[in-house]
mmCIF file of C-alpha atoms in Angstrom:
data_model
loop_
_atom_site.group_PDB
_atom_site.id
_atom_site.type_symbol
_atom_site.label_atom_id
_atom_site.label_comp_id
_atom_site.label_asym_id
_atom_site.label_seq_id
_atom_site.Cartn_x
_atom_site.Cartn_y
_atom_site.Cartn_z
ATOM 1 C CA UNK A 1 14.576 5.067 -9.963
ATOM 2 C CA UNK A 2 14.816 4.672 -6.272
ATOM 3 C CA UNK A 3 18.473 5.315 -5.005
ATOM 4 C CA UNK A 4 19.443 3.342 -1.206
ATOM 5 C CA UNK A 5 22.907 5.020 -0.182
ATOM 6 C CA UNK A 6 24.113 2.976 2.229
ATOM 7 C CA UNK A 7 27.087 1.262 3.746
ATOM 8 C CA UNK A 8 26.747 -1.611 0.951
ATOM 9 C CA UNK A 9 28.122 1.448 -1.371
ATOM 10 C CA UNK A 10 31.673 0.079 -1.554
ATOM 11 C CA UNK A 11 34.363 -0.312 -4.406
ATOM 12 C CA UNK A 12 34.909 -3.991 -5.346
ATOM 13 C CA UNK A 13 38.101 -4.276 -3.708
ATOM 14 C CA UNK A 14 36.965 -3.422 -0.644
ATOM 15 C CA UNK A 15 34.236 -5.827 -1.155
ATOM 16 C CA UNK A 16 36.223 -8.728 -1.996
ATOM 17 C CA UNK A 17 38.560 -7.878 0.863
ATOM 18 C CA UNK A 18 35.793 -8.122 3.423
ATOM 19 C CA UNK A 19 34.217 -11.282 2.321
ATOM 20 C CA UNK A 20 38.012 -12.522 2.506
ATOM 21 C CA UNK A 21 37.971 -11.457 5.920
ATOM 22 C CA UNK A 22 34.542 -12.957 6.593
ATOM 23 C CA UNK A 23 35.656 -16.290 5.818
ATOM 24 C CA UNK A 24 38.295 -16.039 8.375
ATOM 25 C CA UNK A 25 36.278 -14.987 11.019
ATOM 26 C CA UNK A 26 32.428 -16.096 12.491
ATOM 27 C CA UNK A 27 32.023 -12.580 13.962
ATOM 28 C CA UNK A 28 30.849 -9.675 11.455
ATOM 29 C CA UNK A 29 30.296 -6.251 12.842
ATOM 30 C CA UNK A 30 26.563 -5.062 12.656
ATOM 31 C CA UNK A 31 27.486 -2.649 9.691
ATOM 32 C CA UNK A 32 29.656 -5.200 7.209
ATOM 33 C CA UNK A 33 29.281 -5.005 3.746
ATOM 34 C CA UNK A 34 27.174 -7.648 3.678
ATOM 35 C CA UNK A 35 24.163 -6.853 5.147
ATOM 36 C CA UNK A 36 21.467 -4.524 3.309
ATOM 37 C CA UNK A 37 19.852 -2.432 5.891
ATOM 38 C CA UNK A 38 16.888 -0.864 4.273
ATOM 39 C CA UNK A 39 15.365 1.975 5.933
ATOM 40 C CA UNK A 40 16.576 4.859 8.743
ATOM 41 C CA UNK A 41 19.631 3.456 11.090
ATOM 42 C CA UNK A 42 22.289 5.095 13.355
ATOM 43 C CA UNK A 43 25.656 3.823 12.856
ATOM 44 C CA UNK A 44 28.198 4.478 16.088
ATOM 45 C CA UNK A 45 31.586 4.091 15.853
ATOM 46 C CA UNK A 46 31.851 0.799 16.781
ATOM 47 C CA UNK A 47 29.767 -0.448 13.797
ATOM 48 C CA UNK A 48 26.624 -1.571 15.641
ATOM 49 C CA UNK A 49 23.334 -0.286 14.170
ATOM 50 C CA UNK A 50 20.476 0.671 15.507
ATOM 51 C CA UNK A 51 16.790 1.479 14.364
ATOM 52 C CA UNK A 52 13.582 1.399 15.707
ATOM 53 C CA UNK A 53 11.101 2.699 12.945
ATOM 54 C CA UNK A 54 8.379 0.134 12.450
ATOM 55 C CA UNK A 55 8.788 -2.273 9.381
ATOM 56 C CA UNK A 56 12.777 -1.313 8.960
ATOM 57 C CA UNK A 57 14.612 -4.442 7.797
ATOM 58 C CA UNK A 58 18.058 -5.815 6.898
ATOM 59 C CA UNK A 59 18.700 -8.586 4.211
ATOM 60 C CA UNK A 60 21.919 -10.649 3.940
ATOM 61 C CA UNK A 61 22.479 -13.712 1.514
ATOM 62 C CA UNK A 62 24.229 -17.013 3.231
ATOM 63 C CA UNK A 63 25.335 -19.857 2.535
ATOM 64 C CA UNK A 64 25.560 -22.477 5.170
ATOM 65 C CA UNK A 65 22.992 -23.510 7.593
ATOM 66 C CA UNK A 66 23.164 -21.193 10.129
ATOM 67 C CA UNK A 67 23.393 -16.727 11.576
ATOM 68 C CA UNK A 68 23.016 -15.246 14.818
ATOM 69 C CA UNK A 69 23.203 -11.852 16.200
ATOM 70 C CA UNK A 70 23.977 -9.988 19.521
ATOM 71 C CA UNK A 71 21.480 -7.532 19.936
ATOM 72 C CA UNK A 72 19.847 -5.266 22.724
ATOM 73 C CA UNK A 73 16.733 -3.012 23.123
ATOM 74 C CA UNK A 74 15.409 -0.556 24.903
ATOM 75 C CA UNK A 75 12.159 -2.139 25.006
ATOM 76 C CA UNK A 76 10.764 -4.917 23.670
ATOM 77 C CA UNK A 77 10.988 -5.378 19.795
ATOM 78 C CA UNK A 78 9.689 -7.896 17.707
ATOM 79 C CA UNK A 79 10.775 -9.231 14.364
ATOM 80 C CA UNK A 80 9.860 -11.494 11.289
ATOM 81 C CA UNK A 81 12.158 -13.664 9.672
ATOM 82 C CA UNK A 82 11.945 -14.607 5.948
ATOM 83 C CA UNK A 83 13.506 -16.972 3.832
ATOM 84 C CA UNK A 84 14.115 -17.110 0.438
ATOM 85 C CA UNK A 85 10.926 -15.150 0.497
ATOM 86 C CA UNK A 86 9.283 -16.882 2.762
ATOM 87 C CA UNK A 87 8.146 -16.856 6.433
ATOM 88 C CA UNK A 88 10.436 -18.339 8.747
ATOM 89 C CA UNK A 89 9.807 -17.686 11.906
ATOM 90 C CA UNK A 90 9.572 -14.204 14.320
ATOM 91 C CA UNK A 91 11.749 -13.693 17.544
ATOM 92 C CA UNK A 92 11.527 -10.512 19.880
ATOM 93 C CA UNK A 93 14.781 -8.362 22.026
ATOM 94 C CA UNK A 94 13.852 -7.297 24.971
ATOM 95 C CA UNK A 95 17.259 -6.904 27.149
ATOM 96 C CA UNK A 96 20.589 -5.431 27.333
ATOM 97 C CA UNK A 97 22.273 -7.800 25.142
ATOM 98 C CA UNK A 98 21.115 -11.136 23.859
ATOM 99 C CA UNK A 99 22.192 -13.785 21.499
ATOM 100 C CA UNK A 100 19.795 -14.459 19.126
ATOM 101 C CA UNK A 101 19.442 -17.394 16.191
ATOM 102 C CA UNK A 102 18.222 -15.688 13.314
ATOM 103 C CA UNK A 103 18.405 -18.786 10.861
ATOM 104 C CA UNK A 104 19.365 -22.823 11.975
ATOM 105 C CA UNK A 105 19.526 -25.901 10.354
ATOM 106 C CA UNK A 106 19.170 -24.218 6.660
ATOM 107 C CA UNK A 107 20.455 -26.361 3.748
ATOM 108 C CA UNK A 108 23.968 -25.970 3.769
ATOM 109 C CA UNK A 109 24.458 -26.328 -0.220
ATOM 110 C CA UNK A 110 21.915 -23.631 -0.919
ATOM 111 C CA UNK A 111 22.149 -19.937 -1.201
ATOM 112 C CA UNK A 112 19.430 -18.241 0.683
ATOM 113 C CA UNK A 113 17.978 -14.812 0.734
ATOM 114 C CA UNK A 114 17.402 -13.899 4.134
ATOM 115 C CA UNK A 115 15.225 -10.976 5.560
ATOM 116 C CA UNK A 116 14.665 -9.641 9.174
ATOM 117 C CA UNK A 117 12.070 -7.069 9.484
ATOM 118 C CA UNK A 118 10.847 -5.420 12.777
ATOM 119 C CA UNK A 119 7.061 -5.444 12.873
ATOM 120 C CA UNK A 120 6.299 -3.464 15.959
ATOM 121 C CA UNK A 121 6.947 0.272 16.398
ATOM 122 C CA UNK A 122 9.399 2.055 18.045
ATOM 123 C CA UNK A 123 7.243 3.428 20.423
ATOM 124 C CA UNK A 124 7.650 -0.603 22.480
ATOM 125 C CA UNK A 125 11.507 -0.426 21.392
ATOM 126 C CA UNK A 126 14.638 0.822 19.791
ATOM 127 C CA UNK A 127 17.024 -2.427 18.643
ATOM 128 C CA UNK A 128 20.730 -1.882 18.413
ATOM 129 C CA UNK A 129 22.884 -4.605 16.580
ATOM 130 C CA UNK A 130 26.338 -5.146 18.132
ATOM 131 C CA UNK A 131 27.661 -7.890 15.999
ATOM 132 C CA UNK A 132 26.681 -11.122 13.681
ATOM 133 C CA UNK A 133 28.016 -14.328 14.400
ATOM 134 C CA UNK A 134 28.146 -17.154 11.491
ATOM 135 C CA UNK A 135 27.666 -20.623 12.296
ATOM 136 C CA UNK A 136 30.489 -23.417 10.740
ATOM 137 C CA UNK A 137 30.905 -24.065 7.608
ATOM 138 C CA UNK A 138 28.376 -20.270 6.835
ATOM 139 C CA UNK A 139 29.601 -17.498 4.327
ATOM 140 C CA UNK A 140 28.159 -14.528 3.428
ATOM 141 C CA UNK A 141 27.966 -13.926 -0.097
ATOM 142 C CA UNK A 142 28.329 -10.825 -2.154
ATOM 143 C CA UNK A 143 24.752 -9.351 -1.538
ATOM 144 C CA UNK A 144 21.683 -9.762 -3.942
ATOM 145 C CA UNK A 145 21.158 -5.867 -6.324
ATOM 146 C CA UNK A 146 18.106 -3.989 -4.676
ATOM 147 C CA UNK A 147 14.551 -3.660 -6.226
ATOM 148 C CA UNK A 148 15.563 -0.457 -7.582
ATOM 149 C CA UNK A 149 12.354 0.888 -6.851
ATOM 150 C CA UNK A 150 11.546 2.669 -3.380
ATOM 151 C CA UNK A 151 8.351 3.921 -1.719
ATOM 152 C CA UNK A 152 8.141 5.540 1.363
ATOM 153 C CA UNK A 153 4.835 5.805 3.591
ATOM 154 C CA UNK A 154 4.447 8.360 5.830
ATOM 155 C CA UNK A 155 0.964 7.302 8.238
ATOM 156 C CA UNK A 156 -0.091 6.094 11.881
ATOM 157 C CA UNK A 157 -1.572 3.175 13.233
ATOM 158 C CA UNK A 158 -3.041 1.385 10.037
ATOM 159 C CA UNK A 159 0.285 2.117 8.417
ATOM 160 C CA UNK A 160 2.653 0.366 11.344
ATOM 161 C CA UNK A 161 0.278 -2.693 11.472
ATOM 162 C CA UNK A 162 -1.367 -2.038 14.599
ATOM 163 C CA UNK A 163 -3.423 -5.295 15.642
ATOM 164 C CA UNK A 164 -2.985 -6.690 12.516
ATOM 165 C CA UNK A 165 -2.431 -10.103 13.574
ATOM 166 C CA UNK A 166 -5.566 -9.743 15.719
ATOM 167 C CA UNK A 167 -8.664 -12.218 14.763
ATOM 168 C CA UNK A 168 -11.665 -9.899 16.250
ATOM 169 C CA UNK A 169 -12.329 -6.150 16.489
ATOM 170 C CA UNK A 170 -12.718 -6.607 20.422
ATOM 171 C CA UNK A 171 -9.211 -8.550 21.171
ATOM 172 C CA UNK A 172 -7.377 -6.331 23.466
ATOM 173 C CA UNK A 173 -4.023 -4.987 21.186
ATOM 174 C CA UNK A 174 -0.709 -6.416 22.213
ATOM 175 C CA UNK A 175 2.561 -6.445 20.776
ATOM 176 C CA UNK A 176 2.070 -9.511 19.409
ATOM 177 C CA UNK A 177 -0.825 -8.151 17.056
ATOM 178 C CA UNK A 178 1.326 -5.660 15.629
ATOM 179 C CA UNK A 179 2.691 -6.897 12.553
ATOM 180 C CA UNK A 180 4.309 -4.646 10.011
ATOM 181 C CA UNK A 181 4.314 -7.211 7.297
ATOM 182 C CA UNK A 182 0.861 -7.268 7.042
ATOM 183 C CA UNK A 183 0.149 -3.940 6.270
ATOM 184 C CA UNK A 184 -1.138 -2.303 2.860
ATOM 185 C CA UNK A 185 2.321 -0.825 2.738
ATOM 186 C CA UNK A 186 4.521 -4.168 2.916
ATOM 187 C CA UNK A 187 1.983 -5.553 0.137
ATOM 188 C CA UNK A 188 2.050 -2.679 -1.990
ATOM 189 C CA UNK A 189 6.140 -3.308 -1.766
ATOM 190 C CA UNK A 190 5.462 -7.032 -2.356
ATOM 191 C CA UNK A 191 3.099 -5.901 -5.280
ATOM 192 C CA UNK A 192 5.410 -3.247 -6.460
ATOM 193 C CA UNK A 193 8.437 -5.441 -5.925
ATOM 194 C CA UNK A 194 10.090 -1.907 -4.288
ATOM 195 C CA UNK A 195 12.152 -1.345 -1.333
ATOM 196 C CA UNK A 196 10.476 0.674 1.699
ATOM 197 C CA UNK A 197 10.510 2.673 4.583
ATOM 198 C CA UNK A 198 7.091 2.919 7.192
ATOM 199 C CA UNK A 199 7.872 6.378 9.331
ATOM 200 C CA UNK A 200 4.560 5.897 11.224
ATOM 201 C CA UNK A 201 3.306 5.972 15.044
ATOM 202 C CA UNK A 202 0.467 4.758 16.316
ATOM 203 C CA UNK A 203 -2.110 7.628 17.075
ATOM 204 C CA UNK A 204 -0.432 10.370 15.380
ATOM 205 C CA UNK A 205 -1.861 12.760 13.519
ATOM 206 C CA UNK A 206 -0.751 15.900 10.968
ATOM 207 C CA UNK A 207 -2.037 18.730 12.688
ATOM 208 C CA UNK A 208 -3.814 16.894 16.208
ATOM 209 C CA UNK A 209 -2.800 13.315 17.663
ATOM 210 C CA UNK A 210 -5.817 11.176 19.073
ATOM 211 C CA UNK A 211 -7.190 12.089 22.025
ATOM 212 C CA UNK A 212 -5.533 14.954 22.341
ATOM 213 C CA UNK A 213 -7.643 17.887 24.005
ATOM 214 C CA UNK A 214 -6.352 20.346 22.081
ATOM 215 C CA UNK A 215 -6.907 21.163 18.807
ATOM 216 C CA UNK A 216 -3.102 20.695 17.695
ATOM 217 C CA UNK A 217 -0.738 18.739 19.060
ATOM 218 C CA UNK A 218 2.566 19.770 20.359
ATOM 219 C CA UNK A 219 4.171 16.968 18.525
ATOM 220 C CA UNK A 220 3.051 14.851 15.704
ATOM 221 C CA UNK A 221 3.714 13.062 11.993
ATOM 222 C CA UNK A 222 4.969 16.609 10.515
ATOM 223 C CA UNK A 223 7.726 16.804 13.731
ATOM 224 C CA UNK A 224 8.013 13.011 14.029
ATOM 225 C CA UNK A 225 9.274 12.086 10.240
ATOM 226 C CA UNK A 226 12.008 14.637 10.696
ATOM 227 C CA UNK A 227 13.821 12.062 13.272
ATOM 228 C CA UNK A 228 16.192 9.030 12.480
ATOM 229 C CA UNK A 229 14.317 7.212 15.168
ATOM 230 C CA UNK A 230 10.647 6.880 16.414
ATOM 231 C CA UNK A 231 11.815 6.894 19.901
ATOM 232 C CA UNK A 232 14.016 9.930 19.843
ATOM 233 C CA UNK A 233 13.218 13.710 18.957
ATOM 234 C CA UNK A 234 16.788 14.830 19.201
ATOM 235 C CA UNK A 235 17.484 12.448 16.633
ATOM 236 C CA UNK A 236 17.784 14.484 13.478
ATOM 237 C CA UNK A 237 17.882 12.880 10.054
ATOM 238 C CA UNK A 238 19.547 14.104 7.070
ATOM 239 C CA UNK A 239 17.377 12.078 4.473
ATOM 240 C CA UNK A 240 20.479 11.042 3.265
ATOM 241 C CA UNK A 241 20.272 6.734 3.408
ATOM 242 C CA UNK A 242 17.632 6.705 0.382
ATOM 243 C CA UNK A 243 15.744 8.408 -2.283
ATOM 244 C CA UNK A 244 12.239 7.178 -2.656
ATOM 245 C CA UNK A 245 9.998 7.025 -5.949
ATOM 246 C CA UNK A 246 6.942 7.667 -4.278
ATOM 247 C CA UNK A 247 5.856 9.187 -0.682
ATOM 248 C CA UNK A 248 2.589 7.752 0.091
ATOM 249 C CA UNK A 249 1.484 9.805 3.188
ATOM 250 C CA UNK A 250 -1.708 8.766 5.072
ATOM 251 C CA UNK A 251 -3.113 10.765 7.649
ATOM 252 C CA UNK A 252 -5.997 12.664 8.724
ATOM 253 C CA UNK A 253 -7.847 9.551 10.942
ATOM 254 C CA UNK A 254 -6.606 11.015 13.922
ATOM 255 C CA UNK A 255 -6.954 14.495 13.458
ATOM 256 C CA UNK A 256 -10.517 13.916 13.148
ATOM 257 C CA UNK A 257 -11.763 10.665 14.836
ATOM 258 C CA UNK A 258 -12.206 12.711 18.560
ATOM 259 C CA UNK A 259 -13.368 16.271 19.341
ATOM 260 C CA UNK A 260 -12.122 18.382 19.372
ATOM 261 C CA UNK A 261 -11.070 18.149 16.029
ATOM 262 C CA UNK A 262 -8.476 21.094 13.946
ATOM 263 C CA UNK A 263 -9.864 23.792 11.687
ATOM 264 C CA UNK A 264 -9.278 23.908 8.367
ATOM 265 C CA UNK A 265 -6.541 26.022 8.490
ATOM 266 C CA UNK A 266 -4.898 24.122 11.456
ATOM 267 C CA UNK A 267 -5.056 20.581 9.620
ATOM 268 C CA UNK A 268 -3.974 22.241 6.381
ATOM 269 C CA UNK A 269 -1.039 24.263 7.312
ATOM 270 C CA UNK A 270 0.155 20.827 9.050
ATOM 271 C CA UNK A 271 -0.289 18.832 6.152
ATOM 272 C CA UNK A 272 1.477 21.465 3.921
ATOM 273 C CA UNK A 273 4.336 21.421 6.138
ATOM 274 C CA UNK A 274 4.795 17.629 5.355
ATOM 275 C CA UNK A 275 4.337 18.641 2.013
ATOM 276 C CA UNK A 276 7.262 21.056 2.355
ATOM 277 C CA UNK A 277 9.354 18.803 4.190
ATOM 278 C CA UNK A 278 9.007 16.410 1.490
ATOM 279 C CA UNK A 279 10.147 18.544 -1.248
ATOM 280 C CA UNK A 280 13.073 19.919 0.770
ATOM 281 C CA UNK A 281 14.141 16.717 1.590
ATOM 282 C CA UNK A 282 13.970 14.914 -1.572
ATOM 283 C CA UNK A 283 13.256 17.145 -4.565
ATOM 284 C CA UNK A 284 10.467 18.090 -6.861
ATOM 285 C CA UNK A 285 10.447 14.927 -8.896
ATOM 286 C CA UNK A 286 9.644 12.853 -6.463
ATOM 287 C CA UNK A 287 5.860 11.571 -6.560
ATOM 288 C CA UNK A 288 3.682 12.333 -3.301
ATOM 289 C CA UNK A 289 0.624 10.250 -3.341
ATOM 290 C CA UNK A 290 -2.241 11.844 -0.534
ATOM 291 C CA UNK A 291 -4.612 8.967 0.879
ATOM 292 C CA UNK A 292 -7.451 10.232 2.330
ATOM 293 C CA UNK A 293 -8.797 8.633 5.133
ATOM 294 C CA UNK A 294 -12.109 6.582 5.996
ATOM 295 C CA UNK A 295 -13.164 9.931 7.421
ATOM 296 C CA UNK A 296 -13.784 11.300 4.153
ATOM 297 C CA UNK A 297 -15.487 14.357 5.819
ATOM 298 C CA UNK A 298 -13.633 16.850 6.121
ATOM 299 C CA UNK A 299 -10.462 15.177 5.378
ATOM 300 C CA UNK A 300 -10.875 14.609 1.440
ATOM 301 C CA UNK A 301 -11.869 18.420 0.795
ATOM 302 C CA UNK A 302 -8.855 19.875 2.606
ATOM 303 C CA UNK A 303 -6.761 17.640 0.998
ATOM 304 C CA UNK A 304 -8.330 18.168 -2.070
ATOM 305 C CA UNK A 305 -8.225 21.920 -1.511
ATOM 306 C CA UNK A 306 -4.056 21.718 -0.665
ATOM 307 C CA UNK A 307 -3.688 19.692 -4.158
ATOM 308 C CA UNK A 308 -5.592 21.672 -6.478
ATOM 309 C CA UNK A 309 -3.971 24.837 -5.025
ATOM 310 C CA UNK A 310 0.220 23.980 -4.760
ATOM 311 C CA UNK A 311 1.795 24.274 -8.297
ATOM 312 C CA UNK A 312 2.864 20.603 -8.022
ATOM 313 C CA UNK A 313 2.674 18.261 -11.317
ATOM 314 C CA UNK A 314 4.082 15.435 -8.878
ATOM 315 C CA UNK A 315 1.355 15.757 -6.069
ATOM 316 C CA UNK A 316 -1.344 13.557 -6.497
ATOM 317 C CA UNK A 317 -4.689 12.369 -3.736
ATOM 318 C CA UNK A 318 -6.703 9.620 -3.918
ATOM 319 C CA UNK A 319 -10.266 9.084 -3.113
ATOM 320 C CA UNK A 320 -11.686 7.996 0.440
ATOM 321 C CA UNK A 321 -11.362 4.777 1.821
ATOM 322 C CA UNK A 322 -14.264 5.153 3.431
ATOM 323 C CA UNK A 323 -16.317 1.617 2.572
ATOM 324 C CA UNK A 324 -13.051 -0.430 1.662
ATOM 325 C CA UNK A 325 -13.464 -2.299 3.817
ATOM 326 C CA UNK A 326 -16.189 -4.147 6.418
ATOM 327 C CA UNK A 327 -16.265 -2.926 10.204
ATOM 328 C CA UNK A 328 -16.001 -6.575 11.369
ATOM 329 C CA UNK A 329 -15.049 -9.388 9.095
ATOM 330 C CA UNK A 330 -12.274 -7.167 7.982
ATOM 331 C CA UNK A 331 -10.879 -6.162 11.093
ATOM 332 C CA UNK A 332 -8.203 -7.266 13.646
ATOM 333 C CA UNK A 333 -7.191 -6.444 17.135
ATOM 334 C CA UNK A 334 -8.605 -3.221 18.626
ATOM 335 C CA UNK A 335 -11.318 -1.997 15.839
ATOM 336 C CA UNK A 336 -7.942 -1.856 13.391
ATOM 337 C CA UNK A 337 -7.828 -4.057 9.656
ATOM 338 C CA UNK A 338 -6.897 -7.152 10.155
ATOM 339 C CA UNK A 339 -5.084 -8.828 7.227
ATOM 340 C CA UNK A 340 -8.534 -8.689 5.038
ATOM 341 C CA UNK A 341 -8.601 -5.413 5.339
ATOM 342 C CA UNK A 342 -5.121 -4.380 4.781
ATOM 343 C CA UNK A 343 -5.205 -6.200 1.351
ATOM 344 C CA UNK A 344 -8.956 -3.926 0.329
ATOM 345 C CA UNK A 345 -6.564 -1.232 1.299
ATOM 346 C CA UNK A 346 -3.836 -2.219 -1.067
ATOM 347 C CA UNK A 347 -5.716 -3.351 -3.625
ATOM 348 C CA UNK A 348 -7.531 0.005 -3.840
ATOM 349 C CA UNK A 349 -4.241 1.555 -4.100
ATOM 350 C CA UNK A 350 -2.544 -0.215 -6.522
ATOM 351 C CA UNK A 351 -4.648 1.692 -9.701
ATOM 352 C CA UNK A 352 -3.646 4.693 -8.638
ATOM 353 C CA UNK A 353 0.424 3.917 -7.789
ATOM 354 C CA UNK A 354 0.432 2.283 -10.949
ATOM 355 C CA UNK A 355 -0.976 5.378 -12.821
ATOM 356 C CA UNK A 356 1.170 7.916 -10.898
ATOM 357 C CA UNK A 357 3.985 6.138 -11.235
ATOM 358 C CA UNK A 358 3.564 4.344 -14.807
ATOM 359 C CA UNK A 359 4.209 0.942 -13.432
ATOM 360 C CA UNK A 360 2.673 -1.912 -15.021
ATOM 361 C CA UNK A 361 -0.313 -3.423 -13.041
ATOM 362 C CA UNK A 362 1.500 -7.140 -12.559
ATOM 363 C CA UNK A 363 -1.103 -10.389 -12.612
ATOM 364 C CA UNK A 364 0.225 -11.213 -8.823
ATOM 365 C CA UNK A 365 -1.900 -12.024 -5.639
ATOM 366 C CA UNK A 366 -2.064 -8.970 -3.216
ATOM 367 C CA UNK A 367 -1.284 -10.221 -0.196
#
């Protein structure tokens, strides 16, 4: 099973101590026990959090009608709010420090599940929470268990949701089109009913980034998923906040989608190094799960070629995705899926996670 070590990893004393505390005060620090964050964070000494990796997300359960936070951002970041599994509403931080109403006007005899998820990438902005403020007569209660599952994607732009929200393969991308939640990845969670972690970026490649006019790139997904955040290289994680089940890594679109493109052994000694990375980071037990890209050629025969090669019983590739899924009515913003084409992509995928993993295929919608 999928272990999350995080700051919710407290003895029950401590636990019932804090909640005690909560109760006499509306201001929480951005790391209290009550909040799940799920996903790579920084934690400074003053308890604020911060994150920027696209899809990250932090659930709390409340009671009482109403939570806001303080928050700042380098950028400009932009979130979805869900409640009791449902959408809510989305809200963006874009300044130094803002006051922000997550929930309002909730039913105050209820207890509700409450998720905030970051749908852009952390390429537009890195969000640090300073505090939590509950409104009158709100509690936080002693949070819901975790899935007890985890998968962890490693990709670029289809993965981070990348026009998404668009409604036509020639809108112009925007922020606003970027949408996390509607990637394959978020449904395969929803499907899976795991916990997750998206360490994608938008054009980035294994071995070569897009456009590059190179054949290699100085910097890309094998340098990038080494970092706590998207937005800083000196950030150096210790893969120590969770354990995934699975590592779904899907790249290759980039590598090869401009000339001029890697060789063989450039692309492949890239990919192996993710590979490696992998393993050192989290074991040899843990499932890896190769996508190959809609550029089946050459993509699918080097990755093919790295599989059948490694001495790995827990490395496994799929087939192509090449004619998932329709070049226009299946497309959003900027020639990227749109939400059709994000669920062909899940729905492809679900045979094989549920083989690899021996999870039951569930009669649920994939969406």
């Amino acid at each position: 099973m999928g272990k999350i070590i995080t700051i919710l990893v407290l003895a029950w004393s401590c636990q019932c101590s804090c909640f005690s505390q909560v109760r006499q005060s509306k201001d929480l620090p951005a790391n209290t026990s009550g909040i799940a964050y799920v996903g790579r964070t920084v934690v400074n000494d003053l308890g604020e959090v911060t994150f920027d990796w696209v899809g990250s997300y932090f659930e709390f359960t409340l009671k009482g009608q109403s939570m806001s936070i303080r928050a700042s951002d380098k950028g400009e970041s932009h979130f979805n709010v869900f409640v009791d599994g449902l959408f809510y509403k989305t809200f963006a931080v874009s300044s130094r420090d803002t006051l922000i109403d997550i929930v309002s006007n909730l039913e105050d005899d209820k207890q509700h599940l409450v998720r905030v998820q970051k749908r852009s990438e952390g390429e537009f902005g890195c969000t640090t929470i300073h505090h939590f403020t509950l409104g009158d007569k709100t509690k936080l209660d002693i949070p819901s268990p975790r899935p007890g599952r985890f998968i962890e994607f490693i990709g670029d732009s289809f993965t981070v949701g990348y026009g998404a929200d668009g409604t036509d393969r020639d809108q112009p991308f925007s922020v606003s089109t970027e949408n996390a939640d509607k990637t394959y990845a978020c449904i395969l969670a929803r499907y899976f009913q795991t916990d997750y972690a998206l360490i994608a970026h938008s054009g980035r490649g294994a071995a070569r980034n897009y456009g590059d006019s190179l054949t290699t790139s100085r910097y890309t997904m094998k340098d990038a998923m080494l970092n706590s955040l998207n937005s800083d290289t000196t950030s150096r994680y210790g893969f120590d906040q969770y354990i995934p089940d699975l590592v779904v890594i899907n790249l290759g679109s980039n590598d090869f989608s401009t000339a001029p493109v890697p060789s063989q052994k450039e692309f492949q000694q890239a990919y192996l190094r993710i590979i490696r990375q992998l393993r050192r980071a989290y074991g040899a037990e843990v499932k890896i799960l190769c996508v190959v890209s809609r550029l089946e050629v050459p993509v699918g025969g080097y990755i093919a070629d790295i599989v059948g090669k490694l001495d790995d019983n827990n490395l496994y590739y799929t087939a192509s995705l090449r004619g998932v899924m329709n070049n226009d009515s299946d497309m959003g913003a900027a020639w990227h899926p749109g939400v059709r084409g994000h669920q062909k992509m899940a729905t492809f995928l679900v045979p094989y996670i549920a083989t690899v993993m021996d999870w039951s295929m569930e009669d649920r919608v994939i969406k």
